[in-house]
Short mmCIF file of C-alpha atoms in Angstrom, two decimals:
data_model
loop_
_atom_site.label_atom_id
_atom_site.label_comp_id
_atom_site.label_asym_id
_atom_site.label_seq_id
_atom_site.Cartn_x
_atom_site.Cartn_y
_atom_site.Cartn_z
CA UNK R 1 6.51 -61.55 -235.25
CA UNK R 2 3.93 -60.16 -233.02
CA UNK R 3 1.92 -61.21 -229.98
CA UNK R 4 0.31 -64.18 -231.63
CA UNK R 5 0.90 -67.73 -230.21
CA UNK R 6 2.61 -70.66 -231.79
CA UNK R 7 1.58 -74.28 -231.27
CA UNK R 8 4.49 -76.17 -229.70
CA UNK R 9 3.85 -79.10 -232.25
CA UNK R 10 4.71 -76.53 -235.01
CA UNK R 11 7.98 -75.63 -233.16
CA UNK R 12 8.79 -79.28 -232.81
CA UNK R 13 8.52 -79.67 -236.69
CA UNK R 14 11.26 -76.97 -237.18
CA UNK R 15 13.48 -78.03 -234.14
CA UNK R 16 13.74 -81.71 -233.64
CA UNK R 17 13.20 -82.05 -229.99
CA UNK R 18 15.05 -85.30 -229.95
CA UNK R 19 18.28 -83.42 -230.98
CA UNK R 20 17.96 -80.64 -228.32
CA UNK R 21 19.68 -81.47 -225.07
CA UNK R 22 18.02 -81.25 -221.78
CA UNK R 23 17.89 -77.68 -220.58
CA UNK R 24 17.77 -76.09 -224.14
CA UNK R 25 13.95 -76.34 -224.60
CA UNK R 26 10.90 -77.31 -222.59
CA UNK R 27 10.33 -80.92 -222.02
CA UNK R 28 9.02 -83.17 -224.63
CA UNK R 29 5.93 -83.77 -222.58
CA UNK R 30 5.11 -80.20 -222.93
CA UNK R 31 5.69 -80.29 -226.70
CA UNK R 32 2.99 -82.86 -227.10
CA UNK R 33 0.53 -81.25 -224.78
CA UNK R 34 -0.78 -78.62 -227.16
CA UNK R 35 0.47 -75.75 -224.96
CA UNK R 36 1.24 -72.53 -226.79
CA UNK R 37 4.29 -70.28 -226.68
CA UNK R 38 4.75 -66.77 -227.64
CA UNK R 39 6.20 -66.27 -231.21
CA UNK R 40 9.41 -64.67 -229.94
CA UNK R 41 9.98 -67.63 -227.73
CA UNK R 42 9.19 -69.93 -230.56
CA UNK R 43 11.92 -68.29 -232.48
CA UNK R 44 14.46 -68.91 -229.73
CA UNK R 45 13.29 -72.53 -229.60
CA UNK R 46 13.96 -72.90 -233.31
CA UNK R 47 17.49 -71.48 -232.68
CA UNK R 48 18.21 -74.03 -230.07
CA UNK R 49 17.74 -71.81 -227.08
CA UNK R 50 15.42 -72.19 -224.05
CA UNK R 51 13.37 -68.92 -223.25
CA UNK R 52 14.48 -68.26 -219.78
CA UNK R 53 14.56 -64.47 -219.31
CA UNK R 54 11.42 -62.47 -218.54
CA UNK R 55 10.48 -60.07 -221.60
CA UNK R 56 10.00 -56.67 -220.17
CA UNK R 57 11.63 -54.31 -222.63
CA UNK R 58 10.01 -52.59 -225.59
CA UNK R 59 11.37 -50.45 -228.38
CA UNK R 60 11.19 -47.38 -226.35
CA UNK R 61 12.85 -48.75 -223.09
CA UNK R 62 15.72 -50.25 -225.01
CA UNK R 63 16.00 -47.04 -227.05
CA UNK R 64 16.38 -45.34 -223.76
CA UNK R 65 18.95 -47.83 -222.79
CA UNK R 66 20.92 -47.55 -225.88
CA UNK R 67 21.06 -43.81 -226.17
CA UNK R 68 22.15 -43.75 -222.45
CA UNK R 69 25.11 -46.01 -223.41
CA UNK R 70 25.76 -43.84 -226.36
CA UNK R 71 26.11 -40.74 -224.27
CA UNK R 72 28.19 -39.23 -227.00
CA UNK R 73 27.86 -35.52 -225.97
CA UNK R 74 29.52 -36.22 -222.56
CA UNK R 75 32.36 -38.13 -224.01
CA UNK R 76 33.27 -35.03 -226.06
CA UNK R 77 33.76 -33.31 -222.71
CA UNK R 78 35.75 -36.19 -221.09
CA UNK R 79 38.34 -35.87 -223.94
CA UNK R 80 38.66 -32.11 -223.71
CA UNK R 81 42.46 -32.15 -223.69
CA UNK R 82 42.77 -34.63 -226.60
CA UNK R 83 40.33 -32.57 -228.70
CA UNK R 84 42.37 -29.35 -228.26
CA UNK R 85 45.56 -30.85 -229.16
CA UNK R 86 44.64 -33.40 -231.94
CA UNK R 87 42.79 -31.54 -234.59
CA UNK R 88 40.78 -29.02 -232.66
CA UNK R 89 37.07 -28.36 -232.57
CA UNK R 90 36.77 -28.21 -236.34
CA UNK R 91 38.12 -31.74 -236.66
CA UNK R 92 35.59 -32.91 -233.96
CA UNK R 93 32.67 -31.25 -235.70
CA UNK R 94 33.33 -32.69 -239.14
CA UNK R 95 34.81 -35.98 -237.69
CA UNK R 96 31.63 -36.72 -235.73
CA UNK R 97 29.66 -36.74 -238.91
CA UNK R 98 32.08 -39.15 -240.57
CA UNK R 99 32.17 -41.41 -237.50
CA UNK R 100 28.40 -41.35 -237.25
CA UNK R 101 27.92 -42.37 -240.82
CA UNK R 102 30.69 -45.13 -240.64
CA UNK R 103 29.15 -46.50 -237.35
CA UNK R 104 25.54 -46.35 -238.64
CA UNK R 105 26.62 -48.52 -241.71
CA UNK R 106 28.32 -50.96 -239.45
CA UNK R 107 25.27 -51.14 -237.13
CA UNK R 108 22.91 -51.42 -240.18
CA UNK R 109 24.95 -54.50 -241.22
CA UNK R 110 24.59 -56.14 -237.77
CA UNK R 111 21.01 -55.07 -237.29
CA UNK R 112 20.12 -57.16 -240.28
CA UNK R 113 21.55 -60.17 -238.49
CA UNK R 114 19.89 -59.26 -235.23
CA UNK R 115 16.47 -59.34 -236.84
CA UNK R 116 17.29 -62.91 -238.00
CA UNK R 117 18.86 -64.32 -234.97
CA UNK R 118 17.81 -62.19 -231.88
CA UNK R 119 19.73 -64.17 -229.14
CA UNK R 120 21.75 -62.82 -226.18
CA UNK R 121 25.00 -64.12 -227.74
CA UNK R 122 24.79 -61.35 -230.33
CA UNK R 123 27.72 -61.27 -232.68
CA UNK R 124 29.18 -64.55 -231.61
CA UNK R 125 25.74 -66.33 -232.44
CA UNK R 126 25.71 -64.55 -235.87
CA UNK R 127 29.25 -65.91 -236.51
CA UNK R 128 28.21 -69.37 -235.78
CA UNK R 129 25.45 -69.02 -238.48
CA UNK R 130 27.53 -67.47 -241.21
CA UNK R 131 31.03 -68.59 -240.75
CA UNK R 132 32.51 -71.52 -242.88
CA UNK R 133 31.66 -74.90 -241.05
CA UNK R 134 35.21 -75.66 -240.15
CA UNK R 135 35.90 -72.28 -238.67
CA UNK R 136 32.56 -71.65 -236.84
CA UNK R 137 33.59 -72.71 -233.32
CA UNK R 138 36.95 -70.93 -233.23
CA UNK R 139 35.74 -67.65 -234.87
CA UNK R 140 32.68 -67.55 -232.64
CA UNK R 141 34.95 -68.04 -229.59
CA UNK R 142 37.12 -65.20 -230.73
CA UNK R 143 34.21 -62.85 -231.31
CA UNK R 144 32.63 -63.82 -228.01
CA UNK R 145 35.65 -62.81 -226.05
CA UNK R 146 36.18 -59.66 -228.14
CA UNK R 147 32.72 -58.54 -227.27
CA UNK R 148 33.47 -59.23 -223.61
CA UNK R 149 36.76 -57.05 -223.84
CA UNK R 150 34.88 -54.22 -225.42
CA UNK R 151 32.10 -54.36 -222.76
CA UNK R 152 34.53 -54.51 -219.96
CA UNK R 153 36.44 -51.57 -221.44
CA UNK R 154 33.41 -49.38 -221.63
CA UNK R 155 32.26 -49.87 -218.11
CA UNK R 156 35.84 -49.71 -216.83
CA UNK R 157 36.60 -46.35 -218.50
CA UNK R 158 33.49 -44.84 -217.07
CA UNK R 159 34.27 -46.16 -213.44
CA UNK R 160 37.78 -44.86 -213.82
CA UNK R 161 36.58 -41.46 -215.16
CA UNK R 162 34.29 -41.14 -212.18
CA UNK R 163 37.20 -41.99 -209.81
CA UNK R 164 39.46 -39.39 -211.63
CA UNK R 165 36.66 -36.72 -211.22
CA UNK R 166 36.73 -37.32 -207.41
CA UNK R 167 40.50 -37.17 -207.39
CA UNK R 168 40.55 -33.88 -209.42
CA UNK R 169 38.04 -32.25 -207.17
CA UNK R 170 39.96 -33.35 -203.95
CA UNK R 171 43.22 -31.90 -205.48
CA UNK R 172 41.46 -28.70 -206.51
CA UNK R 173 40.12 -28.02 -203.12
CA UNK R 174 43.03 -29.43 -201.20
CA UNK R 175 46.18 -29.27 -203.32
CA UNK R 176 48.46 -30.31 -200.46
CA UNK R 177 46.59 -33.70 -200.31
CA UNK R 178 48.76 -36.66 -201.15
CA UNK R 179 46.54 -38.80 -203.55
CA UNK R 180 47.38 -42.52 -203.88
CA UNK R 181 46.75 -44.83 -206.72
CA UNK R 182 44.98 -47.34 -204.36
CA UNK R 183 42.47 -44.59 -203.50
CA UNK R 184 41.49 -44.37 -207.27
CA UNK R 185 41.14 -48.02 -207.42
CA UNK R 186 38.74 -48.15 -204.30
CA UNK R 187 36.57 -45.43 -205.77
CA UNK R 188 36.79 -47.08 -209.25
CA UNK R 189 35.58 -50.34 -207.48
CA UNK R 190 32.77 -48.73 -205.76
CA UNK R 191 31.34 -47.22 -209.08
CA UNK R 192 31.50 -50.76 -210.56
CA UNK R 193 29.86 -52.77 -207.66
CA UNK R 194 27.08 -50.31 -206.90
CA UNK R 195 25.40 -50.44 -210.43
CA UNK R 196 25.33 -54.19 -210.13
CA UNK R 197 22.54 -54.10 -207.72
CA UNK R 198 20.45 -52.13 -210.26
CA UNK R 199 20.50 -55.10 -212.52
CA UNK R 200 18.82 -57.49 -210.02
CA UNK R 201 15.35 -56.57 -211.12
CA UNK R 202 14.49 -56.47 -214.89
CA UNK R 203 11.40 -54.14 -214.09
CA UNK R 204 13.58 -51.75 -212.09
CA UNK R 205 16.16 -51.77 -214.83
CA UNK R 206 13.38 -50.84 -217.38
CA UNK R 207 12.29 -47.98 -215.26
CA UNK R 208 15.88 -46.92 -214.66
CA UNK R 209 16.35 -46.75 -218.48
CA UNK R 210 13.61 -44.38 -218.94
CA UNK R 211 14.95 -42.21 -216.09
CA UNK R 212 18.36 -42.47 -217.66
CA UNK R 213 17.01 -41.12 -221.00
CA UNK R 214 15.61 -38.15 -219.33
CA UNK R 215 18.65 -37.50 -217.22
CA UNK R 216 20.85 -37.81 -220.30
CA UNK R 217 18.80 -35.33 -222.43
CA UNK R 218 18.09 -32.92 -219.42
CA UNK R 219 21.83 -32.93 -218.56
CA UNK R 220 22.74 -32.06 -222.09
CA UNK R 221 20.46 -29.17 -222.17
CA UNK R 222 21.37 -27.84 -218.73
CA UNK R 223 25.12 -27.94 -219.75
CA UNK R 224 24.50 -26.30 -223.10
CA UNK R 225 22.40 -23.46 -221.62
CA UNK R 226 24.75 -22.76 -218.68
CA UNK R 227 27.85 -22.69 -220.71
CA UNK R 228 26.30 -20.71 -223.62
CA UNK R 229 25.22 -18.14 -221.06
CA UNK R 230 28.36 -17.98 -218.97
CA UNK R 231 31.51 -19.19 -220.99
CA UNK R 232 33.83 -16.95 -222.92
CA UNK R 233 33.07 -17.53 -226.60
CA UNK R 234 35.09 -18.59 -229.65
CA UNK R 235 34.34 -17.41 -233.15
CA UNK R 236 32.48 -19.49 -235.73
CA UNK R 237 35.72 -19.78 -237.70
CA UNK R 238 37.41 -21.41 -234.84
CA UNK R 239 34.56 -23.81 -234.35
CA UNK R 240 34.16 -24.92 -237.99
CA UNK R 241 37.55 -24.32 -239.62
CA UNK R 242 40.36 -23.87 -237.25
CA UNK R 243 42.89 -26.78 -237.15
CA UNK R 244 45.12 -27.62 -234.39
CA UNK R 245 48.10 -29.97 -234.60
CA UNK R 246 50.43 -30.10 -231.56
CA UNK R 247 51.01 -33.86 -232.03
CA UNK R 248 54.38 -34.10 -233.70
CA UNK R 249 52.83 -35.74 -236.79
CA UNK R 250 53.74 -33.81 -239.97
CA UNK R 251 50.61 -34.64 -241.96
CA UNK R 252 47.49 -32.68 -241.02
CA UNK R 253 45.39 -35.28 -243.07
CA UNK R 254 46.76 -37.99 -240.76
CA UNK R 255 46.08 -35.91 -237.67
CA UNK R 256 42.46 -35.41 -238.81
CA UNK R 257 42.16 -39.20 -239.00
CA UNK R 258 43.60 -39.50 -235.53
CA UNK R 259 41.22 -36.83 -234.23
CA UNK R 260 38.31 -39.14 -234.97
CA UNK R 261 39.35 -41.17 -231.83
CA UNK R 262 37.42 -38.46 -229.80
CA UNK R 263 33.90 -38.78 -231.47
CA UNK R 264 34.17 -42.56 -231.74
CA UNK R 265 34.55 -42.93 -228.01
CA UNK R 266 30.92 -42.01 -227.60
CA UNK R 267 29.77 -44.02 -230.67
CA UNK R 268 31.42 -47.45 -230.36
CA UNK R 269 29.46 -49.06 -227.54
CA UNK R 270 26.54 -49.72 -229.91
CA UNK R 271 26.19 -53.51 -229.40
CA UNK R 272 24.39 -53.56 -226.07
CA UNK R 273 20.91 -53.91 -227.28
CA UNK R 274 21.95 -57.13 -229.36
CA UNK R 275 22.51 -58.82 -225.86
CA UNK R 276 19.32 -57.79 -224.27
CA UNK R 277 17.04 -59.11 -227.01
CA UNK R 278 15.96 -62.13 -224.96
CA UNK R 279 14.66 -59.57 -222.52
CA UNK R 280 12.61 -57.88 -225.23
CA UNK R 281 9.00 -58.39 -226.30
CA UNK R 282 9.43 -58.22 -230.07
CA UNK R 283 13.15 -58.25 -230.62
CA UNK R 284 13.27 -59.35 -234.43
CA UNK R 285 11.25 -56.21 -235.34
CA UNK R 286 12.37 -53.74 -232.71
CA UNK R 287 15.98 -54.40 -231.82
CA UNK R 288 17.25 -53.54 -235.34
CA UNK R 289 15.28 -50.29 -235.18
CA UNK R 290 16.81 -49.47 -231.88
CA UNK R 291 20.43 -50.09 -233.18
CA UNK R 292 20.05 -47.67 -236.07
CA UNK R 293 17.83 -44.95 -234.54
CA UNK R 294 19.98 -44.83 -231.46
CA UNK R 295 23.14 -44.35 -233.59
CA UNK R 296 21.41 -41.53 -235.51
CA UNK R 297 20.27 -39.82 -232.25
CA UNK R 298 23.76 -40.23 -230.68
CA UNK R 299 25.36 -38.76 -233.83
CA UNK R 300 23.04 -35.81 -233.72
CA UNK R 301 23.64 -35.06 -230.02
CA UNK R 302 27.42 -35.54 -230.43
CA UNK R 303 27.51 -33.08 -233.33
CA UNK R 304 25.45 -30.57 -231.50
CA UNK R 305 27.68 -30.81 -228.34
CA UNK R 306 30.81 -30.56 -230.46
CA UNK R 307 29.50 -27.13 -231.78
CA UNK R 308 28.47 -26.04 -228.17
CA UNK R 309 31.91 -27.03 -226.80
CA UNK R 310 33.56 -25.12 -229.59
CA UNK R 311 31.67 -21.86 -228.99
CA UNK R 312 31.96 -22.04 -225.08
CA UNK R 313 35.66 -23.02 -224.77
CA UNK R 314 37.09 -19.53 -224.92
CA UNK R 315 40.50 -19.60 -222.95
CA UNK R 316 40.80 -23.35 -223.63
CA UNK R 317 44.70 -23.14 -223.53
CA UNK R 318 44.48 -22.29 -219.76
CA UNK R 319 42.75 -25.64 -218.87
CA UNK R 320 45.07 -28.01 -220.84
CA UNK R 321 47.90 -27.79 -218.10
CA UNK R 322 45.45 -29.11 -215.31
CA UNK R 323 44.64 -32.61 -214.38
CA UNK R 324 41.33 -33.50 -215.76
CA UNK R 325 41.08 -30.29 -217.75
CA UNK R 326 37.27 -30.40 -218.30
CA UNK R 327 36.79 -30.54 -214.46
CA UNK R 328 38.80 -27.21 -214.35
CA UNK R 329 36.75 -25.93 -217.33
CA UNK R 330 33.47 -26.34 -215.42
CA UNK R 331 35.11 -24.66 -212.35
CA UNK R 332 36.43 -21.80 -214.54
CA UNK R 333 33.15 -21.21 -216.36
CA UNK R 334 30.96 -21.16 -213.25
CA UNK R 335 33.61 -19.12 -211.40
CA UNK R 336 32.92 -21.41 -208.44
CA UNK R 337 35.19 -24.11 -207.25
CA UNK R 338 32.33 -26.03 -205.43
CA UNK R 339 29.56 -25.01 -207.68
CA UNK R 340 31.37 -25.98 -210.94
CA UNK R 341 32.78 -29.12 -209.34
CA UNK R 342 29.50 -30.26 -208.05
CA UNK R 343 27.89 -29.60 -211.32
CA UNK R 344 30.49 -31.50 -213.18
CA UNK R 345 30.21 -34.38 -210.78
CA UNK R 346 26.41 -34.76 -210.81
CA UNK R 347 26.33 -34.76 -214.58
CA UNK R 348 29.27 -36.80 -215.41
CA UNK R 349 29.36 -39.19 -212.56
CA UNK R 350 25.62 -39.60 -212.83
CA UNK R 351 25.83 -40.52 -216.56
CA UNK R 352 28.74 -42.92 -215.80
CA UNK R 353 26.81 -44.70 -213.26
CA UNK R 354 23.88 -45.23 -215.78
CA UNK R 355 26.30 -46.30 -218.48
CA UNK R 356 27.98 -48.85 -216.18
CA UNK R 357 24.64 -50.20 -215.00
CA UNK R 358 23.62 -50.85 -218.63
CA UNK R 359 26.95 -52.24 -219.71
CA UNK R 360 26.64 -54.61 -216.73
CA UNK R 361 23.27 -55.75 -218.08
CA UNK R 362 24.73 -56.37 -221.53
CA UNK R 363 27.99 -57.93 -220.28
CA UNK R 364 26.18 -60.27 -217.98
CA UNK R 365 24.13 -61.69 -220.86
CA UNK R 366 27.31 -62.10 -222.88
CA UNK R 367 29.05 -64.08 -220.16
CA UNK R 368 25.87 -66.12 -219.59
CA UNK R 369 25.53 -66.85 -223.34
CA UNK R 370 29.28 -67.85 -223.71
CA UNK R 371 28.97 -70.22 -220.65
CA UNK R 372 25.88 -71.83 -222.08
CA UNK R 373 27.87 -72.63 -225.11
CA UNK R 374 30.74 -73.94 -222.96
CA UNK R 375 33.23 -71.28 -223.67
CA UNK R 376 33.64 -69.65 -220.28
CA UNK R 377 35.66 -70.93 -217.24
CA UNK R 378 33.43 -73.05 -215.02
CA UNK R 379 30.64 -72.68 -217.75
CA UNK R 380 28.13 -74.91 -215.95
CA UNK R 381 28.14 -72.62 -212.94
CA UNK R 382 27.91 -69.31 -214.78
CA UNK R 383 25.26 -70.55 -217.22
CA UNK R 384 22.61 -70.55 -214.53
CA UNK R 385 19.91 -67.98 -213.93
CA UNK R 386 19.10 -66.81 -210.32
CA UNK R 387 15.86 -68.48 -209.49
CA UNK R 388 14.95 -65.43 -207.30
CA UNK R 389 15.72 -62.61 -209.71
CA UNK R 390 15.48 -64.46 -212.95
CA UNK R 391 18.61 -62.69 -214.23
CA UNK R 392 22.09 -64.21 -214.72
CA UNK R 393 23.52 -63.01 -211.29
CA UNK R 394 26.54 -65.29 -211.43
CA UNK R 395 27.46 -64.04 -214.89
CA UNK R 396 26.98 -60.49 -213.70
CA UNK R 397 29.45 -61.06 -210.83
CA UNK R 398 31.98 -62.60 -213.34
CA UNK R 399 31.68 -59.51 -215.45
CA UNK R 400 32.35 -57.22 -212.42
CA UNK R 401 35.23 -59.38 -211.42
CA UNK R 402 36.77 -58.86 -214.87
CA UNK R 403 36.28 -55.04 -214.48
CA UNK R 404 37.91 -55.11 -211.08
CA UNK R 405 40.86 -57.04 -212.42
CA UNK R 406 41.46 -54.47 -215.16
CA UNK R 407 41.22 -51.74 -212.69
CA UNK R 408 44.38 -52.96 -211.16
CA UNK R 409 46.15 -51.27 -214.15
CA UNK R 410 45.42 -47.88 -212.42
CA UNK R 411 47.71 -49.03 -209.50
CA UNK R 412 50.59 -48.78 -211.66
CA UNK R 413 50.03 -46.34 -214.61
CA UNK R 414 48.12 -43.06 -215.15
CA UNK R 415 47.88 -44.27 -218.87
CA UNK R 416 45.17 -46.90 -217.89
CA UNK R 417 42.24 -44.90 -219.07
CA UNK R 418 43.65 -44.35 -222.60
CA UNK R 419 44.78 -47.96 -222.76
CA UNK R 420 41.34 -49.37 -221.77
CA UNK R 421 39.58 -47.10 -224.18
CA UNK R 422 41.89 -48.04 -227.12
CA UNK R 423 41.96 -51.66 -226.46
CA UNK R 424 38.15 -51.82 -226.09
CA UNK R 425 37.64 -50.02 -229.33
CA UNK R 426 39.86 -52.44 -231.12
CA UNK R 427 38.04 -55.49 -229.57
CA UNK R 428 34.65 -53.97 -230.43
CA UNK R 429 35.51 -53.44 -234.00
CA UNK R 430 36.90 -57.09 -234.41
CA UNK R 431 33.71 -58.36 -233.00
CA UNK R 432 31.52 -56.25 -235.23
CA UNK R 433 33.49 -57.11 -238.37
CA UNK R 434 33.81 -60.83 -238.28
CA UNK R 435 30.33 -61.88 -238.97
CA UNK R 436 30.20 -59.10 -241.96
CA UNK R 437 33.45 -60.48 -243.32
CA UNK R 438 32.06 -63.94 -243.38
CA UNK R 439 28.90 -62.89 -245.21
CA UNK R 440 30.77 -60.72 -247.71
CA UNK R 441 33.25 -63.58 -248.46
CA UNK R 442 30.54 -66.33 -248.67
CA UNK R 443 27.84 -64.31 -250.30
CA UNK R 444 24.73 -62.67 -249.05
CA UNK R 445 22.75 -65.51 -250.36
CA UNK R 446 23.64 -67.51 -247.31
CA UNK R 447 21.33 -65.29 -245.17
CA UNK R 448 17.78 -66.56 -244.65
CA UNK R 449 14.74 -64.25 -245.34
CA UNK R 450 14.69 -60.98 -243.36
CA UNK R 451 11.06 -60.03 -242.66
CA UNK R 452 11.93 -56.73 -240.96
CA UNK R 453 15.21 -55.35 -241.97
CA UNK R 454 16.50 -56.33 -245.33
CA UNK R 455 19.33 -54.25 -246.97
CA UNK R 456 18.40 -55.85 -250.18
CA UNK R 457 20.44 -54.74 -253.28
CA UNK R 458 22.30 -52.21 -251.05
CA UNK R 459 23.44 -54.86 -248.71
CA UNK R 460 26.79 -55.81 -250.27
CA UNK R 461 27.77 -52.13 -250.73
CA UNK R 462 26.86 -51.29 -247.12
CA UNK R 463 28.77 -54.31 -245.79
CA UNK R 464 31.87 -53.30 -247.82
CA UNK R 465 31.56 -49.73 -246.59
CA UNK R 466 31.27 -50.94 -243.01
CA UNK R 467 34.42 -53.02 -243.36
CA UNK R 468 36.35 -50.25 -244.82
CA UNK R 469 35.29 -48.00 -241.90
CA UNK R 470 36.43 -50.69 -239.53
CA UNK R 471 40.02 -50.62 -241.10
CA UNK R 472 40.00 -46.92 -240.63
CA UNK R 473 39.08 -47.16 -236.95
CA UNK R 474 41.69 -49.76 -236.24
CA UNK R 475 44.30 -47.34 -237.49
CA UNK R 476 43.50 -44.58 -235.13
CA UNK R 477 42.75 -46.90 -232.26
CA UNK R 478 46.28 -48.45 -232.58
CA UNK R 479 48.58 -45.65 -233.72
CA UNK R 480 50.01 -43.09 -231.20
CA UNK R 481 48.41 -39.77 -231.17
CA UNK R 482 51.61 -38.03 -230.26
CA UNK R 483 55.15 -38.04 -231.58
CA UNK R 484 57.79 -38.98 -230.84
CA UNK R 485 57.22 -41.88 -228.57
CA UNK R 486 60.73 -42.91 -228.11
CA UNK R 487 61.53 -41.88 -224.62
CA UNK R 488 58.03 -40.60 -224.04
CA UNK R 489 56.17 -43.61 -222.57
CA UNK R 490 53.15 -41.38 -221.88
CA UNK R 491 52.67 -40.83 -225.66
CA UNK R 492 52.53 -44.57 -226.38
CA UNK R 493 49.27 -46.26 -227.54
CA UNK R 494 48.85 -49.28 -225.37
CA UNK R 495 45.83 -50.68 -227.11
CA UNK R 496 47.89 -53.39 -228.98
CA UNK R 497 49.55 -54.48 -225.63
CA UNK R 498 46.17 -54.76 -223.78
CA UNK R 499 44.50 -56.65 -226.67
CA UNK R 500 47.60 -58.90 -226.96
CA UNK R 501 47.45 -59.82 -223.33
CA UNK R 502 43.69 -60.61 -223.66
CA UNK R 503 44.44 -62.72 -226.73
CA UNK R 504 47.02 -64.68 -224.78
CA UNK R 505 44.46 -65.34 -222.03
CA UNK R 506 41.74 -66.39 -224.46
CA UNK R 507 44.30 -68.65 -226.45
CA UNK R 508 45.13 -70.42 -223.13
CA UNK R 509 41.33 -70.76 -222.41
CA UNK R 510 40.83 -72.22 -225.76
CA UNK R 511 43.66 -74.74 -225.59
CA UNK R 512 43.09 -75.84 -222.07
CA UNK R 513 39.27 -76.14 -222.14
CA UNK R 514 37.05 -74.49 -224.83
CA UNK R 515 38.25 -76.37 -227.94
CA UNK R 516 36.85 -79.54 -226.23
CA UNK R 517 33.65 -77.97 -224.87
CA UNK R 518 32.70 -74.86 -226.76
CA UNK R 519 29.57 -75.57 -228.97
CA UNK R 520 30.21 -79.36 -228.33
CA UNK R 521 28.53 -79.70 -225.13
CA UNK R 522 25.54 -77.51 -226.11
CA UNK R 523 23.20 -77.19 -229.09
CA UNK R 524 22.81 -74.30 -231.51
CA UNK R 525 20.69 -73.85 -234.48
CA UNK R 526 23.55 -75.02 -236.65
CA UNK R 527 22.82 -78.46 -235.28
CA UNK R 528 19.68 -78.60 -237.41
CA UNK R 529 18.48 -77.57 -240.82
CA UNK R 530 16.02 -74.82 -239.82
CA UNK R 531 17.78 -71.39 -240.05
CA UNK R 532 20.58 -71.49 -242.58
CA UNK R 533 19.62 -71.79 -246.28
CA UNK R 534 22.94 -73.66 -247.02
CA UNK R 535 21.70 -76.67 -244.97
CA UNK R 536 18.10 -76.80 -246.22
CA UNK R 537 18.68 -80.30 -247.70
CA UNK R 538 20.95 -81.78 -244.97
CA UNK R 539 21.56 -81.21 -241.37
CA UNK R 540 24.88 -79.57 -240.67
CA UNK R 541 26.55 -80.43 -237.42
CA UNK R 542 29.03 -77.98 -235.74
CA UNK R 543 32.47 -79.66 -236.01
#
């Protein structure tokens, strides 16, 4: 792919224009006029999708975008109290490397598909292309909604974290203040609504991504320098070998597995770029590169941050008994309530704002893609782009509405943050694994040629390793970190409950509407014989 042009007639030879419904490609009159289309748009046309979004992003802008989402070093700080009760810093240091390898293998598997089918639907489109014909519609629907749950959980957890920082600072400076749950929800809602405005201009978002990358890197170095200079120090043996187990679990090996919950929080939101490929200039070549290199970068920064955190957390026991222990850690290290509090707020809340903005961009594209395939409530309404902004504004508002609804959990429980993280992690891993499972079960020979990223003879082994890693992640996302849980509701893992509730809602949506409309009132590349080798001799219609 490059910047060369394609003749519309050539596109017409691959994608039979008579079988593509109105709204999916340009008018037939244009196909016959001899006009030209960029090769990236030609690829979308061949996949049954009309090029509608303005291509403003490059490898570097989406690398900035993805590394901002994977702000793994700050996620270590957010889970300060978890780290120092489940495994300790030593587990974090070595667990980060394991998580980084596992997630990189997982992303390599998906990056191969992204290079073949660069569409905003991401994993749900890959599933359409590789799943058995009779299961395509349902599996794709499940994956689509799993992606949405994961995207919502990431942005919701960041907004809730920002609200909790405000709450902690208020109670540190005014301990007598009677903080109410509805106050948390109002601040949470503000941190969700404000970033939405940043997504109205693709050019502005592109520039914000570059700013976000510098802010992310700069914040890391400022935090590291300040804490290495001021904080009481731990020994090297504490950082690399000391193990902490206050969980109630008897097996240290199992606790080490559970401890990987901390590093994966900063490394699981890796699918954002897959949904912005229709905003990208050369997605088939560059999007897979972003997916892999962003993971490598995030793993390196997370590992360095784990080491810095280990050395600079002297006196960590003192902070565990405080609300939002890391906020108190900042205050204690700087020896200033306002200085440390503002320092923490600027870094953590600033990063949260950028992550929410980027997740809204990805989430809106997912809603838009699902709606275009008829799988979202009021699909025809949410499948429209804003003619003024040329972005899916309606889909963006739907995504924010889902976040606000999830936020109602904070009115009834202080455990919402952990439930959202765990439930989102489970949903993401399901969405990641389904297309890989389909390829492993059906054979890698079902994949068409991969001009840019081809895992080759290592592909099957990488796919199997990625699936094995998914199994491990599902274990620590669903098991409680602390024992016993009987009589201790605060120690329960509510991921299964949250995911179960979402599955019930999705099942109702499927029964009431989507089974009649999803991938039936729209066309995909599976309607023709142009992208899947299994159908090179006969057209294969989605059932």
